[in-house]
């Protein structure tokens, strides 16, 4: 009789939970049978190549999760268009509309406090991604998370691509034969963790391997292909054949450099390396215009975001595929890409 009463109570509970509401605690609470959930996503720029590929993957994983768990997931994506104020308003609207989890690709990674305060007021968890907020901000509340990667890893891998290339054919790369690499570097947005750290570690990795370098120039091109093309065209004007290596903090800027080289480059192109492993960049590696890149795992990060969102909403344990570091971080590893492992990487990107 008592067993029957217990089962009946459980049934009432399950039937009552048609949406994802109430407490959102990742662990330590009863798993909830949830029939629907709403995820709000605000991105700094929806036209950024890497971010738009993440959004595509997130959509696919939402559909997969819906099938797997027999749940209705509504994911609404909005573009902050480079304005932190717009993003703050967008998040506020999600919170007022009762979204269960909010995913934020911050415009200004040093300015997360408004969003954090608003989310706290409605007890809604926030998953920040790709643009890493400062640690003190992430520590301000236990329902704040970050999904991304370790910037320094990609810098080291990019540096190693250049080191390997030098080992194979230094004579060819070192066009003026002075035993040093004359390089230029295209940097992402000022203040973005990936710009500062990738630049530092890429160059350090090359010099640590006892290859001498000489920086001819560095410029911020804001992750942007057209800006990178303009900067590179100027450099080609001033330095011409002197440029032996072009480092770019991401693939779009590496492709911009290649656009400039195609238009008015020297006969023997410098070595060009990027980071991200976007589809267009992999195509350039195939054509051997881009020497190499580093896969920034958009697919893994997107899956991590959706899994974490689901887990927060339902109180189910997080999928074993993802380790939650310090209770807050999911970081996916990078992977170097050259002509040699191109196919393997392409397979990895496919769902
Ligand atoms: C990517 C860039 C992208 C930027 C946006 C970086 O991690 O490598 O391609 O533009 O994130 O925040």
Tab-separated table of C-alpha atoms and ligand atoms in Angstrom:
chain	number	residue	atom	x	y	z
A	1	UNK	CA	0.000	0.000	0.000
A	2	UNK	CA	2.809	2.353	1.005
A	3	UNK	CA	4.709	1.403	-2.151
A	4	UNK	CA	1.662	2.248	-4.229
A	5	UNK	CA	1.314	5.649	-2.585
A	6	UNK	CA	4.993	6.379	-3.307
A	7	UNK	CA	4.595	5.467	-6.974
A	8	UNK	CA	1.486	7.632	-7.258
A	9	UNK	CA	3.343	10.594	-5.736
A	10	UNK	CA	6.189	10.157	-8.222
A	11	UNK	CA	3.681	10.110	-11.055
A	12	UNK	CA	2.127	13.350	-9.894
A	13	UNK	CA	5.579	14.906	-9.736
A	14	UNK	CA	6.491	13.806	-13.242
A	15	UNK	CA	3.203	14.911	-14.742
A	16	UNK	CA	3.555	18.268	-13.010
A	17	UNK	CA	6.971	18.968	-14.531
A	18	UNK	CA	6.129	19.871	-18.085
A	19	UNK	CA	8.709	22.636	-18.360
A	20	UNK	CA	12.122	23.154	-16.862
A	21	UNK	CA	11.602	25.298	-13.818
A	22	UNK	CA	12.485	25.691	-10.191
A	23	UNK	CA	15.986	25.013	-8.970
A	24	UNK	CA	18.845	24.547	-11.385
A	25	UNK	CA	21.588	22.700	-9.605
A	26	UNK	CA	23.922	20.520	-11.568
A	27	UNK	CA	24.516	17.958	-8.896
A	28	UNK	CA	23.008	16.961	-5.597
A	29	UNK	CA	19.380	17.339	-6.617
A	30	UNK	CA	16.838	14.868	-7.801
A	31	UNK	CA	16.793	14.234	-11.511
A	32	UNK	CA	13.729	15.817	-13.017
A	33	UNK	CA	11.641	14.478	-15.857
A	34	UNK	CA	11.420	17.548	-18.018
A	35	UNK	CA	9.360	17.753	-21.170
A	36	UNK	CA	10.552	21.048	-22.543
A	37	UNK	CA	13.306	23.560	-22.039
A	38	UNK	CA	14.260	26.951	-23.441
A	39	UNK	CA	17.837	28.005	-24.143
A	40	UNK	CA	18.653	31.617	-24.986
A	41	UNK	CA	21.910	32.290	-26.844
A	42	UNK	CA	23.483	35.701	-27.397
A	43	UNK	CA	26.631	35.971	-29.554
A	44	UNK	CA	29.011	38.901	-29.979
A	45	UNK	CA	28.818	38.659	-33.786
A	46	UNK	CA	26.806	36.058	-35.625
A	47	UNK	CA	28.795	36.635	-38.809
A	48	UNK	CA	32.098	35.592	-37.198
A	49	UNK	CA	33.030	32.407	-39.096
A	50	UNK	CA	33.986	30.410	-36.022
A	51	UNK	CA	30.953	31.496	-34.001
A	52	UNK	CA	28.556	30.791	-36.838
A	53	UNK	CA	29.966	27.278	-37.144
A	54	UNK	CA	29.374	26.805	-33.413
A	55	UNK	CA	25.765	27.900	-33.833
A	56	UNK	CA	25.259	25.359	-36.605
A	57	UNK	CA	26.648	22.582	-34.431
A	58	UNK	CA	24.544	23.699	-31.456
A	59	UNK	CA	21.431	23.433	-33.587
A	60	UNK	CA	22.335	19.914	-34.608
A	61	UNK	CA	22.993	18.852	-31.008
A	62	UNK	CA	19.711	20.394	-29.858
A	63	UNK	CA	17.884	18.221	-32.388
A	64	UNK	CA	19.838	15.164	-31.322
A	65	UNK	CA	19.128	15.754	-27.669
A	66	UNK	CA	15.427	16.234	-28.376
A	67	UNK	CA	15.286	12.804	-30.011
A	68	UNK	CA	17.454	11.085	-27.419
A	69	UNK	CA	15.582	12.408	-24.408
A	70	UNK	CA	12.153	12.886	-25.896
A	71	UNK	CA	12.116	16.531	-24.869
A	72	UNK	CA	11.192	19.734	-26.700
A	73	UNK	CA	14.099	22.182	-26.767
A	74	UNK	CA	13.607	25.736	-27.959
A	75	UNK	CA	16.872	27.491	-28.752
A	76	UNK	CA	16.628	31.182	-29.568
A	77	UNK	CA	19.787	32.857	-30.932
A	78	UNK	CA	20.311	36.622	-30.965
A	79	UNK	CA	23.158	38.717	-32.311
A	80	UNK	CA	24.620	41.421	-30.049
A	81	UNK	CA	26.396	42.992	-33.033
A	82	UNK	CA	29.489	43.977	-31.000
A	83	UNK	CA	27.508	45.936	-28.407
A	84	UNK	CA	27.700	44.911	-24.741
A	85	UNK	CA	24.683	47.080	-23.936
A	86	UNK	CA	22.619	45.301	-26.576
A	87	UNK	CA	23.764	41.972	-25.197
A	88	UNK	CA	22.802	42.941	-21.643
A	89	UNK	CA	19.308	43.812	-22.879
A	90	UNK	CA	19.028	40.584	-24.841
A	91	UNK	CA	19.928	38.524	-21.800
A	92	UNK	CA	17.465	40.481	-19.666
A	93	UNK	CA	14.732	39.675	-22.146
A	94	UNK	CA	15.584	35.969	-22.049
A	95	UNK	CA	15.423	36.064	-18.264
A	96	UNK	CA	12.106	37.917	-18.217
A	97	UNK	CA	10.700	35.417	-20.696
A	98	UNK	CA	11.568	32.553	-18.380
A	99	UNK	CA	14.363	30.916	-20.370
A	100	UNK	CA	15.873	28.035	-18.401
A	101	UNK	CA	19.521	28.528	-19.343
A	102	UNK	CA	21.271	31.428	-21.030
A	103	UNK	CA	24.412	30.948	-23.153
A	104	UNK	CA	26.539	34.033	-23.611
A	105	UNK	CA	29.375	34.705	-26.027
A	106	UNK	CA	30.376	37.966	-24.335
A	107	UNK	CA	31.040	41.062	-26.384
A	108	UNK	CA	33.414	42.421	-23.758
A	109	UNK	CA	34.858	39.640	-21.687
A	110	UNK	CA	35.793	42.037	-18.896
A	111	UNK	CA	32.244	43.292	-18.563
A	112	UNK	CA	30.125	40.349	-17.441
A	113	UNK	CA	28.840	41.837	-14.181
A	114	UNK	CA	25.473	43.153	-15.419
A	115	UNK	CA	24.589	39.794	-16.923
A	116	UNK	CA	25.698	37.940	-13.793
A	117	UNK	CA	23.588	40.126	-11.517
A	118	UNK	CA	20.495	39.817	-13.689
A	119	UNK	CA	20.873	36.021	-13.913
A	120	UNK	CA	21.301	35.751	-10.150
A	121	UNK	CA	18.054	37.648	-9.592
A	122	UNK	CA	16.090	35.079	-11.575
A	123	UNK	CA	18.211	32.115	-10.476
A	124	UNK	CA	19.022	31.230	-14.090
A	125	UNK	CA	22.321	29.489	-14.872
A	126	UNK	CA	24.627	31.081	-17.446
A	127	UNK	CA	27.003	29.228	-19.733
A	128	UNK	CA	29.592	31.625	-21.125
A	129	UNK	CA	31.492	30.399	-24.142
A	130	UNK	CA	34.427	31.213	-26.421
A	131	UNK	CA	35.153	34.642	-24.932
A	132	UNK	CA	36.432	33.849	-21.499
A	133	UNK	CA	35.314	36.053	-18.679
A	134	UNK	CA	37.795	36.880	-15.942
A	135	UNK	CA	38.058	34.257	-13.221
A	136	UNK	CA	36.835	36.541	-10.427
A	137	UNK	CA	33.590	37.051	-12.344
A	138	UNK	CA	33.104	33.339	-12.886
A	139	UNK	CA	33.624	32.807	-9.160
A	140	UNK	CA	30.872	35.255	-8.255
A	141	UNK	CA	28.130	32.652	-8.324
A	142	UNK	CA	27.923	28.881	-8.443
A	143	UNK	CA	25.642	28.788	-11.490
A	144	UNK	CA	28.141	30.316	-13.888
A	145	UNK	CA	30.068	28.127	-16.320
A	146	UNK	CA	32.550	28.506	-19.143
A	147	UNK	CA	32.955	26.350	-22.245
A	148	UNK	CA	35.988	26.876	-24.461
A	149	UNK	CA	39.592	25.843	-24.845
A	150	UNK	CA	43.031	26.684	-23.423
A	151	UNK	CA	44.371	29.493	-25.581
A	152	UNK	CA	48.035	28.718	-24.891
A	153	UNK	CA	47.663	25.198	-26.331
A	154	UNK	CA	46.738	26.573	-29.736
A	155	UNK	CA	49.675	28.989	-29.648
A	156	UNK	CA	52.099	26.170	-28.888
A	157	UNK	CA	50.638	24.000	-31.648
A	158	UNK	CA	50.818	26.806	-34.162
A	159	UNK	CA	54.433	27.472	-33.200
A	160	UNK	CA	55.200	23.774	-33.621
A	161	UNK	CA	53.723	23.776	-37.119
A	162	UNK	CA	56.290	26.389	-38.070
A	163	UNK	CA	59.089	24.509	-36.295
A	164	UNK	CA	58.235	21.290	-38.160
A	165	UNK	CA	58.052	23.120	-41.444
A	166	UNK	CA	61.501	24.633	-40.780
A	167	UNK	CA	62.915	21.202	-39.973
A	168	UNK	CA	61.701	19.951	-43.342
A	169	UNK	CA	62.759	22.868	-45.491
A	170	UNK	CA	64.535	25.716	-43.709
A	171	UNK	CA	66.571	26.474	-46.826
A	172	UNK	CA	63.453	27.229	-48.763
A	173	UNK	CA	61.685	29.196	-46.012
A	174	UNK	CA	64.675	31.288	-44.996
A	175	UNK	CA	64.651	33.153	-48.285
A	176	UNK	CA	67.459	35.594	-47.457
A	177	UNK	CA	69.559	32.817	-45.890
A	178	UNK	CA	70.328	34.750	-42.697
A	179	UNK	CA	69.383	31.816	-40.456
A	180	UNK	CA	66.453	33.710	-38.945
A	181	UNK	CA	62.753	33.794	-39.666
A	182	UNK	CA	61.437	37.203	-40.611
A	183	UNK	CA	57.776	37.161	-39.663
A	184	UNK	CA	54.622	39.231	-39.430
A	185	UNK	CA	51.682	38.484	-37.178
A	186	UNK	CA	47.975	39.200	-37.585
A	187	UNK	CA	46.276	39.490	-34.228
A	188	UNK	CA	42.654	39.094	-33.155
A	189	UNK	CA	40.755	41.709	-31.136
A	190	UNK	CA	42.734	43.527	-28.480
A	191	UNK	CA	41.823	42.142	-25.069
A	192	UNK	CA	40.549	38.773	-26.316
A	193	UNK	CA	42.260	35.949	-24.417
A	194	UNK	CA	42.981	34.111	-27.656
A	195	UNK	CA	44.814	37.023	-29.268
A	196	UNK	CA	47.180	37.786	-26.432
A	197	UNK	CA	47.973	34.232	-25.507
A	198	UNK	CA	48.193	32.707	-28.991
A	199	UNK	CA	50.629	35.383	-30.114
A	200	UNK	CA	52.855	34.933	-27.086
A	201	UNK	CA	52.983	31.133	-27.162
A	202	UNK	CA	53.341	30.715	-30.917
A	203	UNK	CA	56.457	32.868	-31.014
A	204	UNK	CA	57.844	31.456	-27.768
A	205	UNK	CA	57.495	27.903	-29.105
A	206	UNK	CA	59.535	28.781	-32.190
A	207	UNK	CA	62.286	30.527	-30.240
A	208	UNK	CA	62.339	27.766	-27.584
A	209	UNK	CA	63.171	25.347	-30.344
A	210	UNK	CA	66.277	27.414	-31.072
A	211	UNK	CA	65.034	29.010	-34.254
A	212	UNK	CA	65.831	32.703	-34.294
A	213	UNK	CA	63.117	35.078	-35.349
A	214	UNK	CA	62.749	38.707	-36.291
A	215	UNK	CA	59.384	40.428	-36.045
A	216	UNK	CA	58.875	42.723	-39.024
A	217	UNK	CA	55.400	43.854	-38.016
A	218	UNK	CA	52.275	43.013	-36.073
A	219	UNK	CA	48.789	44.401	-36.486
A	220	UNK	CA	45.360	43.850	-35.038
A	221	UNK	CA	42.944	42.653	-37.716
A	222	UNK	CA	40.069	41.768	-35.338
A	223	UNK	CA	39.643	38.146	-36.516
A	224	UNK	CA	38.534	39.579	-39.834
A	225	UNK	CA	39.479	38.382	-43.310
A	226	UNK	CA	39.079	41.720	-45.122
A	227	UNK	CA	41.063	43.644	-42.497
A	228	UNK	CA	43.814	41.017	-42.623
A	229	UNK	CA	43.969	41.304	-46.392
A	230	UNK	CA	44.425	45.076	-46.184
A	231	UNK	CA	47.168	44.821	-43.531
A	232	UNK	CA	49.007	42.115	-45.439
A	233	UNK	CA	48.825	44.072	-48.683
A	234	UNK	CA	50.492	46.994	-46.882
A	235	UNK	CA	53.206	44.704	-45.517
A	236	UNK	CA	53.800	43.210	-48.934
A	237	UNK	CA	54.335	46.731	-50.158
A	238	UNK	CA	56.845	47.576	-47.450
A	239	UNK	CA	58.645	44.250	-46.990
A	240	UNK	CA	57.919	42.178	-50.101
A	241	UNK	CA	60.160	39.098	-50.279
A	242	UNK	CA	61.489	39.733	-46.779
A	243	UNK	CA	58.430	38.151	-45.158
A	244	UNK	CA	59.146	34.461	-44.517
A	245	UNK	CA	56.328	33.496	-42.181
A	246	UNK	CA	52.835	34.895	-41.588
A	247	UNK	CA	51.269	33.933	-38.259
A	248	UNK	CA	47.563	34.608	-37.876
A	249	UNK	CA	45.641	34.280	-34.609
A	250	UNK	CA	42.777	32.669	-36.566
A	251	UNK	CA	41.989	31.149	-39.940
A	252	UNK	CA	39.932	34.001	-41.313
A	253	UNK	CA	42.915	36.343	-40.953
A	254	UNK	CA	45.252	33.719	-42.459
A	255	UNK	CA	42.881	33.515	-45.420
A	256	UNK	CA	42.895	37.320	-45.673
A	257	UNK	CA	46.702	37.175	-45.866
A	258	UNK	CA	46.421	34.575	-48.623
A	259	UNK	CA	43.958	36.810	-50.493
A	260	UNK	CA	46.619	39.546	-50.463
A	261	UNK	CA	49.348	37.129	-51.529
A	262	UNK	CA	47.213	36.007	-54.463
A	263	UNK	CA	46.677	39.565	-55.544
A	264	UNK	CA	50.178	40.885	-55.251
A	265	UNK	CA	52.440	38.357	-53.542
A	266	UNK	CA	56.091	37.535	-54.204
A	267	UNK	CA	56.870	34.561	-56.394
A	268	UNK	CA	57.745	32.431	-53.441
A	269	UNK	CA	55.083	32.758	-50.796
A	270	UNK	CA	55.875	32.911	-47.095
A	271	UNK	CA	54.637	30.076	-44.876
A	272	UNK	CA	51.124	30.960	-43.605
A	273	UNK	CA	49.600	29.408	-40.480
A	274	UNK	CA	46.206	29.929	-38.860
A	275	UNK	CA	44.057	28.599	-36.013
A	276	UNK	CA	40.450	27.209	-35.978
A	277	UNK	CA	40.287	24.579	-38.702
A	278	UNK	CA	37.235	26.152	-40.342
A	279	UNK	CA	35.931	24.473	-43.496
A	280	UNK	CA	37.320	27.200	-45.753
A	281	UNK	CA	40.701	26.970	-44.069
A	282	UNK	CA	40.829	23.205	-44.509
A	283	UNK	CA	40.135	23.759	-48.187
A	284	UNK	CA	43.118	26.150	-48.298
A	285	UNK	CA	45.286	23.503	-46.612
A	286	UNK	CA	44.170	21.032	-49.267
A	287	UNK	CA	45.250	23.478	-51.975
A	288	UNK	CA	48.511	23.921	-50.044
A	289	UNK	CA	48.030	27.663	-49.818
A	290	UNK	CA	47.754	27.512	-46.038
A	291	UNK	CA	50.585	25.465	-44.550
A	292	UNK	CA	48.625	24.455	-41.488
A	293	UNK	CA	46.092	25.354	-38.856
A	294	UNK	CA	45.014	24.214	-35.392
A	295	UNK	CA	41.567	22.720	-34.912
A	296	UNK	CA	39.558	24.745	-32.422
A	297	UNK	CA	36.940	22.129	-31.649
A	298	UNK	CA	33.720	23.989	-32.467
A	299	UNK	CA	31.866	20.706	-32.597
A	300	UNK	CA	33.012	19.527	-29.163
A	301	UNK	CA	32.430	22.913	-27.548
A	302	UNK	CA	28.931	23.122	-28.987
A	303	UNK	CA	28.047	19.643	-27.823
A	304	UNK	CA	29.463	20.524	-24.392
A	305	UNK	CA	27.223	23.594	-24.172
A	306	UNK	CA	24.058	21.677	-25.066
A	307	UNK	CA	24.887	18.781	-22.744
A	308	UNK	CA	25.618	21.156	-19.882
A	309	UNK	CA	22.432	23.150	-20.517
A	310	UNK	CA	20.383	19.967	-20.487
A	311	UNK	CA	22.063	18.739	-17.373
A	312	UNK	CA	21.454	22.028	-15.546
A	313	UNK	CA	17.840	21.986	-16.529
A	314	UNK	CA	17.075	18.399	-15.625
A	315	UNK	CA	19.575	17.777	-12.828
A	316	UNK	CA	20.836	14.738	-14.703
A	317	UNK	CA	24.571	14.138	-14.382
A	318	UNK	CA	26.662	15.711	-17.116
A	319	UNK	CA	27.520	13.332	-19.995
A	320	UNK	CA	30.731	11.419	-19.283
A	321	UNK	CA	32.182	12.809	-22.496
A	322	UNK	CA	32.733	16.091	-20.695
A	323	UNK	CA	34.711	16.730	-17.549
A	324	UNK	CA	33.616	19.739	-15.545
A	325	UNK	CA	36.868	21.214	-14.249
A	326	UNK	CA	36.678	23.034	-10.918
A	327	UNK	CA	32.915	22.591	-11.164
A	328	UNK	CA	32.808	25.346	-13.791
A	329	UNK	CA	34.883	24.789	-16.903
A	330	UNK	CA	34.575	22.558	-19.932
A	331	UNK	CA	37.665	22.889	-22.100
A	332	UNK	CA	38.149	20.954	-25.307
A	333	UNK	CA	41.631	20.188	-26.626
A	334	UNK	CA	43.048	21.716	-29.803
A	335	UNK	CA	44.627	19.654	-32.567
A	336	UNK	CA	47.224	20.555	-35.219
A	337	UNK	CA	46.223	20.212	-38.878
A	338	UNK	CA	48.413	19.947	-41.967
A	339	UNK	CA	48.036	18.431	-45.407
A	340	UNK	CA	49.096	15.119	-43.821
A	341	UNK	CA	46.165	14.654	-41.416
A	342	UNK	CA	43.567	16.659	-43.309
A	343	UNK	CA	41.171	13.797	-43.936
A	344	UNK	CA	41.222	12.638	-40.352
A	345	UNK	CA	40.334	16.152	-39.191
A	346	UNK	CA	37.576	16.471	-41.757
A	347	UNK	CA	36.045	13.246	-40.471
A	348	UNK	CA	36.273	14.514	-36.933
A	349	UNK	CA	34.328	17.630	-37.840
A	350	UNK	CA	31.465	15.710	-39.350
A	351	UNK	CA	28.560	14.734	-37.152
B	1	LIG	C1	38.427	32.050	-32.749
B	1	LIG	C2	38.220	33.163	-33.718
B	1	LIG	C3	36.956	33.902	-33.396
B	1	LIG	C4	36.964	34.369	-31.940
B	1	LIG	C5	35.669	35.026	-31.559
B	1	LIG	C6	38.417	32.588	-31.334
B	1	LIG	O1	38.517	31.544	-30.429
B	1	LIG	O2	39.654	31.426	-32.995
B	1	LIG	O3	38.142	32.700	-35.033
B	1	LIG	O4	36.834	35.018	-34.242
B	1	LIG	O5	37.204	33.266	-31.093
B	1	LIG	O6	35.596	35.304	-30.211
